[in-house]
Short mmCIF file of C-alpha atoms (C1' of nucleotides) in Angstrom, two decimals:
data_model
loop_
_atom_site.label_atom_id
_atom_site.label_comp_id
_atom_site.label_asym_id
_atom_site.label_seq_id
_atom_site.Cartn_x
_atom_site.Cartn_y
_atom_site.Cartn_z
CA MET A 19 105.75 81.14 113.12
CA SER A 20 109.01 79.43 112.36
CA LYS A 21 109.98 77.17 109.54
CA LYS A 22 108.28 73.84 109.90
CA GLY A 23 111.40 71.71 109.86
CA GLU A 24 113.43 73.60 112.42
CA MET A 25 110.49 74.07 114.76
CA THR A 26 109.84 70.38 114.99
CA GLU A 27 113.38 69.76 116.05
CA LEU A 28 113.69 72.56 118.56
CA LYS A 29 110.44 72.12 120.42
CA HIS A 30 109.27 69.22 122.49
CA GLU A 31 107.58 66.56 120.44
CA HIS A 32 103.81 66.93 120.39
CA ASP A 33 103.83 70.29 122.02
CA TYR A 34 100.19 71.11 121.92
CA TYR A 35 100.40 74.85 122.40
CA TYR A 36 103.26 75.35 119.97
CA ASP A 37 101.20 73.65 117.31
CA MET A 38 98.19 75.75 118.08
CA ALA A 39 100.23 78.95 118.09
CA GLU A 40 101.68 77.93 114.75
CA PHE A 41 98.19 77.41 113.39
CA PHE A 42 97.02 80.86 114.44
CA SER A 43 100.27 82.40 113.19
CA ILE A 44 99.25 81.56 109.66
CA PHE A 45 96.46 84.10 109.95
CA ALA A 46 98.46 86.63 111.95
CA ASP A 47 99.85 88.43 108.93
CA PRO A 48 98.02 91.00 106.77
CA THR A 49 99.64 89.90 103.53
CA ARG A 50 98.58 86.29 104.01
CA LEU A 51 95.07 87.40 104.97
CA LYS A 52 94.85 89.52 101.82
CA ILE A 53 95.95 86.56 99.73
CA LEU A 54 93.39 84.30 101.37
CA HIS A 55 90.68 86.88 100.91
CA ALA A 56 91.60 87.16 97.25
CA LEU A 57 91.15 83.41 96.90
CA LEU A 58 87.74 83.33 98.55
CA ASP A 59 86.00 83.76 95.21
CA GLY A 60 88.07 81.23 93.32
CA GLU A 61 91.53 80.25 92.16
CA LYS A 62 94.02 82.77 90.84
CA CYS A 63 97.53 82.79 89.36
CA VAL A 64 100.44 84.36 91.21
CA LYS A 65 100.63 87.46 89.08
CA LYS A 66 96.98 88.20 89.68
CA ILE A 67 97.45 87.70 93.40
CA CYS A 68 100.39 90.13 93.39
CA GLU A 69 98.22 92.77 91.76
CA ILE A 70 95.43 92.31 94.26
CA VAL A 71 97.57 92.42 97.38
CA GLY A 72 99.80 95.15 95.96
CA LEU A 73 103.13 93.56 96.80
CA ASN A 74 105.89 92.28 94.57
CA GLN A 75 106.13 88.81 93.17
CA SER A 76 108.87 87.66 95.50
CA THR A 77 106.94 88.59 98.61
CA CYS A 78 103.77 86.91 97.42
CA SER A 79 105.62 83.81 96.39
CA HIS A 80 107.14 83.53 99.84
CA GLN A 81 103.82 83.87 101.57
CA LEU A 82 102.17 81.44 99.18
CA LYS A 83 104.86 78.94 100.05
CA ILE A 84 104.04 79.26 103.72
CA LEU A 85 100.33 78.90 103.05
CA ARG A 86 101.06 75.83 100.95
CA GLN A 87 103.27 74.29 103.66
CA TYR A 88 100.44 74.56 106.12
CA LYS A 89 97.97 73.20 103.59
CA VAL A 90 95.86 76.32 103.66
CA VAL A 91 96.15 76.77 99.91
CA LYS A 92 96.98 74.39 97.11
CA ALA A 93 98.64 74.98 93.76
CA LYS A 94 98.13 73.45 90.35
CA ARG A 95 100.08 74.21 87.21
CA GLU A 96 98.30 75.11 84.00
CA GLY A 97 100.81 75.76 81.28
CA LYS A 98 102.85 78.76 82.20
CA PHE A 99 100.61 79.62 85.10
CA ILE A 100 100.32 78.20 88.58
CA ARG A 101 96.87 78.67 90.00
CA TYR A 102 96.36 78.85 93.72
CA SER A 103 93.16 78.11 95.60
CA LEU A 104 92.00 77.49 99.16
CA ASP A 105 92.74 73.96 100.30
CA ASP A 106 90.81 73.79 103.53
CA GLU A 107 87.08 74.22 103.90
CA HIS A 108 87.46 75.57 107.43
CA ILE A 109 89.59 78.51 106.33
CA LYS A 110 86.60 80.48 105.15
CA ASP A 111 84.96 80.03 108.55
CA LEU A 112 88.05 81.10 110.42
CA ILE A 113 88.45 84.24 108.34
CA GLU A 114 84.83 85.03 109.05
CA VAL A 115 85.45 84.73 112.79
CA GLY A 116 88.23 87.29 112.41
CA GLU A 117 86.06 89.56 110.33
CA GLU A 118 83.24 89.43 112.84
CA HIS A 119 85.60 90.37 115.63
CA ILE A 120 86.93 93.34 113.64
CA ASN A 121 83.47 94.56 112.77
CA GLU A 122 82.39 94.90 116.39
CA MET B 9 101.80 91.96 116.84
CA SER B 10 103.16 95.37 117.69
CA LYS B 11 102.34 97.72 120.51
CA LYS B 12 98.84 99.05 120.15
CA GLY B 13 99.77 102.71 120.18
CA GLU B 14 102.57 102.63 117.63
CA MET B 15 100.68 100.38 115.29
CA THR B 16 97.74 102.69 115.10
CA GLU B 17 99.99 105.56 114.11
CA LEU B 18 102.09 103.74 111.57
CA LYS B 19 99.43 101.92 109.62
CA HIS B 20 96.66 103.36 107.53
CA GLU B 21 93.55 104.16 109.49
CA HIS B 22 90.96 101.40 109.34
CA ASP B 23 93.29 98.93 107.72
CA TYR B 24 91.14 95.89 107.71
CA TYR B 25 93.78 93.23 107.30
CA TYR B 26 96.16 94.74 109.83
CA ASP B 27 93.40 94.65 112.39
CA MET B 28 92.55 91.07 111.56
CA ALA B 29 96.20 90.02 111.66
CA GLU B 30 96.53 91.74 115.02
CA PHE B 31 93.53 89.81 116.29
CA PHE B 32 94.93 86.44 115.27
CA SER B 33 98.38 87.41 116.60
CA ILE B 34 96.96 87.36 120.10
CA PHE B 35 96.54 83.59 119.77
CA ALA B 36 99.75 83.01 117.86
CA ASP B 37 101.90 82.49 120.93
CA PRO B 38 102.13 79.33 123.03
CA THR B 39 102.55 81.16 126.31
CA ARG B 40 99.41 83.20 125.78
CA LEU B 41 97.51 80.09 124.71
CA LYS B 42 98.65 78.29 127.85
CA ILE B 43 97.49 81.18 129.97
CA LEU B 44 94.12 81.27 128.22
CA HIS B 45 93.74 77.54 128.60
CA ALA B 46 94.49 77.85 132.31
CA LEU B 47 91.71 80.41 132.62
CA LEU B 48 89.11 78.28 130.84
CA ASP B 49 87.95 76.78 134.12
CA GLY B 50 87.82 80.01 136.07
CA GLU B 51 89.80 82.98 137.36
CA LYS B 52 93.29 82.62 138.79
CA CYS B 53 95.92 84.84 140.37
CA VAL B 54 99.21 85.55 138.61
CA LYS B 55 101.29 83.28 140.80
CA LYS B 56 98.97 80.36 140.09
CA ILE B 57 99.12 81.09 136.37
CA CYS B 58 102.93 81.12 136.48
CA GLU B 59 102.92 77.70 138.08
CA ILE B 60 100.56 76.28 135.47
CA VAL B 61 102.35 77.64 132.41
CA GLY B 62 105.77 76.95 133.92
CA LEU B 63 107.31 80.33 133.17
CA ASN B 64 108.55 83.02 135.46
CA GLN B 65 106.50 85.81 136.90
CA SER B 66 107.87 88.51 134.64
CA THR B 67 107.10 86.63 131.46
CA CYS B 68 103.55 85.86 132.54
CA SER B 69 102.97 89.40 133.64
CA HIS B 70 104.09 90.72 130.26
CA GLN B 71 101.81 88.37 128.37
CA LEU B 72 98.91 89.07 130.69
CA LYS B 73 99.35 92.74 129.94
CA ILE B 74 99.02 92.06 126.22
CA LEU B 75 95.95 89.90 126.76
CA ARG B 76 94.47 92.68 128.86
CA GLN B 77 95.22 95.33 126.25
CA TYR B 78 93.29 93.35 123.69
CA LYS B 79 90.47 92.74 126.14
CA VAL B 80 90.87 89.00 126.01
CA VAL B 81 91.29 88.77 129.77
CA LYS B 82 90.31 91.06 132.59
CA ALA B 83 91.87 91.62 135.99
CA LYS B 84 90.40 92.39 139.38
CA ARG B 85 92.29 93.04 142.56
CA GLU B 86 91.44 91.14 145.74
CA GLY B 87 93.71 92.29 148.52
CA LYS B 88 97.24 91.29 147.68
CA PHE B 89 96.15 89.22 144.72
CA ILE B 90 95.10 90.16 141.23
CA ARG B 91 92.80 87.61 139.70
CA TYR B 92 92.63 87.18 135.96
CA SER B 93 89.76 85.73 133.98
CA LEU B 94 88.57 85.51 130.39
CA ASP B 95 86.86 88.71 129.27
CA ASP B 96 85.36 87.60 125.97
CA GLU B 97 82.80 84.87 125.48
CA HIS B 98 84.06 84.11 121.98
CA ILE B 99 87.58 83.27 123.14
CA LYS B 100 86.56 79.82 124.27
CA ASP B 101 85.13 79.12 120.82
CA LEU B 102 88.22 80.35 119.04
CA ILE B 103 90.53 78.22 121.15
CA GLU B 104 88.33 75.26 120.37
CA VAL B 105 88.70 75.92 116.62
CA GLY B 106 92.45 75.81 117.09
CA GLU B 107 92.26 72.65 119.14
CA GLU B 108 90.09 70.92 116.56
CA HIS B 109 92.56 71.78 113.83
CA ILE B 110 95.45 70.39 115.87
CA ASN B 111 93.63 67.19 116.66
CA GLU B 112 93.14 66.27 113.02
"C1'" DT C 5 106.51 102.92 159.32
"C1'" DT C 6 108.69 98.65 158.00
"C1'" DC C 7 108.53 94.05 156.26
"C1'" DA C 8 107.04 90.44 153.22
"C1'" DC C 9 104.62 89.15 149.49
"C1'" DA C 10 102.19 89.86 144.80
"C1'" DT C 11 102.44 91.97 140.59
"C1'" DA C 12 104.15 95.34 137.02
"C1'" DT C 13 107.62 97.61 134.38
"C1'" DG C 14 112.00 98.79 131.80
"C1'" DA C 15 116.01 97.55 129.38
"C1'" DG C 16 118.52 94.47 126.76
"C1'" DA C 17 119.73 90.08 124.20
"C1'" DA C 18 118.38 86.54 121.12
"C1'" DA C 19 115.42 84.78 117.84
"C1'" DA C 20 111.69 85.01 114.46
"C1'" DT C 21 109.49 87.41 110.82
"C1'" DG C 22 108.48 89.91 106.54
"C1'" DA C 23 110.08 92.54 102.62
"C1'" DT C 24 113.18 93.10 98.91
"C1'" DA C 25 116.65 92.58 95.11
"C1'" DA C 26 118.98 89.44 92.50
"C1'" DT C 27 119.00 85.23 90.56
"C1'" DA C 28 117.41 80.58 89.33
"C1'" DT C 29 114.04 77.44 87.52
"C1'" DG C 30 110.31 76.00 84.69
"C1'" DT C 31 107.24 76.33 80.62
"C1'" DA C 32 105.52 77.57 75.92
"C1'" DC C 33 106.39 78.80 71.61
"C1'" DA C 34 108.91 80.58 67.53
"C1'" DT D 3 117.71 75.94 70.26
"C1'" DG D 4 116.72 80.60 72.07
"C1'" DT D 5 113.66 83.94 73.93
"C1'" DA D 6 109.95 85.64 76.80
"C1'" DC D 7 107.18 85.11 80.50
"C1'" DA D 8 105.63 83.00 85.19
"C1'" DT D 9 107.08 81.50 89.44
"C1'" DA D 10 110.47 79.99 93.07
"C1'" DT D 11 114.58 80.51 95.72
"C1'" DT D 12 118.56 82.61 98.08
"C1'" DA D 13 120.74 86.04 100.74
"C1'" DT D 14 120.25 89.97 103.38
"C1'" DC D 15 118.31 93.68 106.14
"C1'" DA D 16 115.11 96.01 109.29
"C1'" DT D 17 111.61 95.27 112.41
"C1'" DT D 18 109.10 92.80 115.81
"C1'" DT D 19 108.63 89.49 119.35
"C1'" DT D 20 109.60 86.97 123.46
"C1'" DC D 21 112.14 86.09 127.35
"C1'" DT D 22 114.84 87.28 131.38
"C1'" DC D 23 117.04 90.10 134.96
"C1'" DA D 24 116.76 93.83 137.82
"C1'" DT D 25 113.95 96.93 139.82
"C1'" DA D 26 109.69 99.39 140.93
"C1'" DT D 27 105.04 99.59 142.68
"C1'" DG D 28 101.15 98.17 145.37
"C1'" DT D 29 99.01 95.84 149.35
"C1'" DG D 30 98.24 93.91 154.07
"C1'" DA D 31 99.88 93.00 158.52
"C1'" DA D 32 102.95 93.65 162.42
#
DNA sequence: TTCACATATGAGAAAATGATAATATGTACA
DNA sequence: TGTACATATTATCATTTTCTCATATGTGAA
């Protein structure tokens, strides 16, 4: 997955398969999957997410940014905290497809 | 996605999210998606696949090997030709999920 | 066996990706 | 205002990925 801006300029406009590959790329990283899994049961602040996935704040913040860019998660500020939650109803389903495949 | 053998040695055994990420990685590449799409309507030989995806024989062969390793496609020899076809019933569904997301 | 064709493999370059440290920004509260 | 805490950003590095060229292997037919 490349940065959204650059990609759009380098590839052919409306390149169907690039877009699809980009979509699947979101879920092709264990850290992002852990974050998404952590959000399955409700919104959480960044610090909490860091604890759950076991990686430092910088790493989580980067991955959260990617997930936000692709509208997979959304963020809302509450005082000092920024709480993240799933932004797309279909995400749960997709993660379940992956889980089913793994559990075979 | 890394080579199957290495991966298994480097990561923790039974690492759930690595396995899931690996699964989604298969579909996170436009060339592989093009190949899979080309196989949706039936088996094809490598040369034919190259023509459809518009990439050279070496590139296709490499990607077909990956798809084979992950049991997404299967190959059968018929004389000089090797015909590839989808090996997993669920693949069609997964590609459709991706397509739906793109078409929103 | 030799030739022509179909496919696979190995090595290397270029690009993308993910993790991290260091630093910046934003917010609440004293 | 200043300080402490929460989060984001920037720069950099190591690793992984994809593509391509050159070459190897496998197959059928002459």
